[in-house]
Amino acid sequence: MLMKNYSRVNLAFKKGFGSILIDETRRDFVDFSSGIGVCSLGHGHKKLAKTISKQASNLLHTSNIYQITPQTKLAEKICKLLKSPYYLFFANSGAEANECAIKLAKKHGFKKGIKEVEIFSLSNSFHGRTMATLKLTGQDKFHPQDFAPYPQGFRFFDSIDEIITNLNDNTAAVFIELVQGEGGINPLDKKKVQNLAKILAQKDILLVTDEVQCGVYRTGEFVTSQIYDIEPDIITFAKGLGGGVAIGACASKEDIFEAGDHGSTFGGNFLASSAGLCVLDELQKLKNSGKLDKTIANFTKKLDKIAKKFPNLIEKRVGLGLMQGLVLKDNTNLNKIFENAIKFRVLILKSGKATLRFLPPLNISQKEINLGFKRLEKALSELK
């Protein structure tokens, strides 16, 4: 039997191609969720499937005791796309990538002579479900007494201005999501982020951008940091990096770990690294061809049209690239629309208290976009 920690929809899929999923009763669904931003190349991608199959027929795993050539190549590829040298650690998830970043921040603080390290984050953030990343998450609902006591030294604030005001001699790092994923698809103010980056650099406090959801071309560039014109000390990745294969990554400007400081049995193994290399190659082609930017423009246009057509339901569109949201005027409609969308066979997500979240595959076709929005419009019309 399975644990009851998920509120699952009574829907089971057996096949997928492009941005279409087929359930066990052979009904087709347009996927505007991509497994919560994971299936960046959609479903049944031939090149990715071939890469995985070829690697599986040779080697799946040997452990990090030995050299892993595709892992080294993936690190080099990420640095090339970041246009700057970083040191990479590979894990299996976004939470693990953030755990690595937390340990780097703590060691950075220790090297500075800080005895009680503090790490800051923002309200409405989400950084993972391990004990440390839960406490780093700036939402009280993720800190129930059931799991107490939590690790100490984490503080969250309502704004960047408040973070700056509270910086002190114990602050080792500040974690931010440039677009908050679970917090309502909320892009941070660019000038305030740039000011924060400048102040942190002056104080030798690490700036960590959690790009687990907004990275890997999700917002239009390889990392959202590039849109904000900043160069973080640490960047964390996961979700779309493996196209469906579990992988996380932590990129750090500072190489302060020593042998034994951190590790992962599965992290960056042959299968995950090979998948990551394939995904980045395909997404880079998509970006360089101009197709990604065109898809973003078309998808955004469709969302704006929906928002305009249903002003009684929708307050505004928010987000960047293909990480978008529709903020509802009445949060009691959130579950209704989510369920009605399933009824009309289009898959969307929820974010925060009143936002419909859209994370379609980055290579979604115009035909799939048109079909998905046609179905979504029917779902909304029924509630109008």
mmCIF file of C-alpha atoms in Angstrom, residues 5 9 11 34 41 60 84 121 140 161 213 226 228 238 259 310:
data_model
loop_
_atom_site.group_PDB
_atom_site.id
_atom_site.type_symbol
_atom_site.label_atom_id
_atom_site.label_comp_id
_atom_site.label_asym_id
_atom_site.label_seq_id
_atom_site.Cartn_x
_atom_site.Cartn_y
_atom_site.Cartn_z
ATOM 1 C CA ASN A 5 1.001 11.912 1.714
ATOM 2 C CA VAL A 9 -6.269 12.954 -8.815
ATOM 3 C CA LEU A 11 -6.352 9.734 -13.218
ATOM 4 C CA SER A 34 4.877 18.879 -17.746
ATOM 5 C CA LEU A 41 11.042 18.172 -23.840
ATOM 6 C CA LEU A 60 23.571 2.946 -15.500
ATOM 7 C CA SER A 84 31.124 31.776 -16.302
ATOM 8 C CA SER A 121 14.944 33.706 2.505
ATOM 9 C CA ASP A 140 4.604 28.848 8.134
ATOM 10 C CA ASP A 161 14.088 45.637 1.502
ATOM 11 C CA GLN A 213 11.747 25.548 -11.229
ATOM 12 C CA GLN A 226 20.633 36.099 -16.879
ATOM 13 C CA TYR A 228 17.988 39.792 -14.077
ATOM 14 C CA ALA A 238 16.618 20.254 -10.897
ATOM 15 C CA ALA A 259 36.637 15.274 0.243
ATOM 16 C CA PHE A 310 -12.973 36.101 -18.267
#
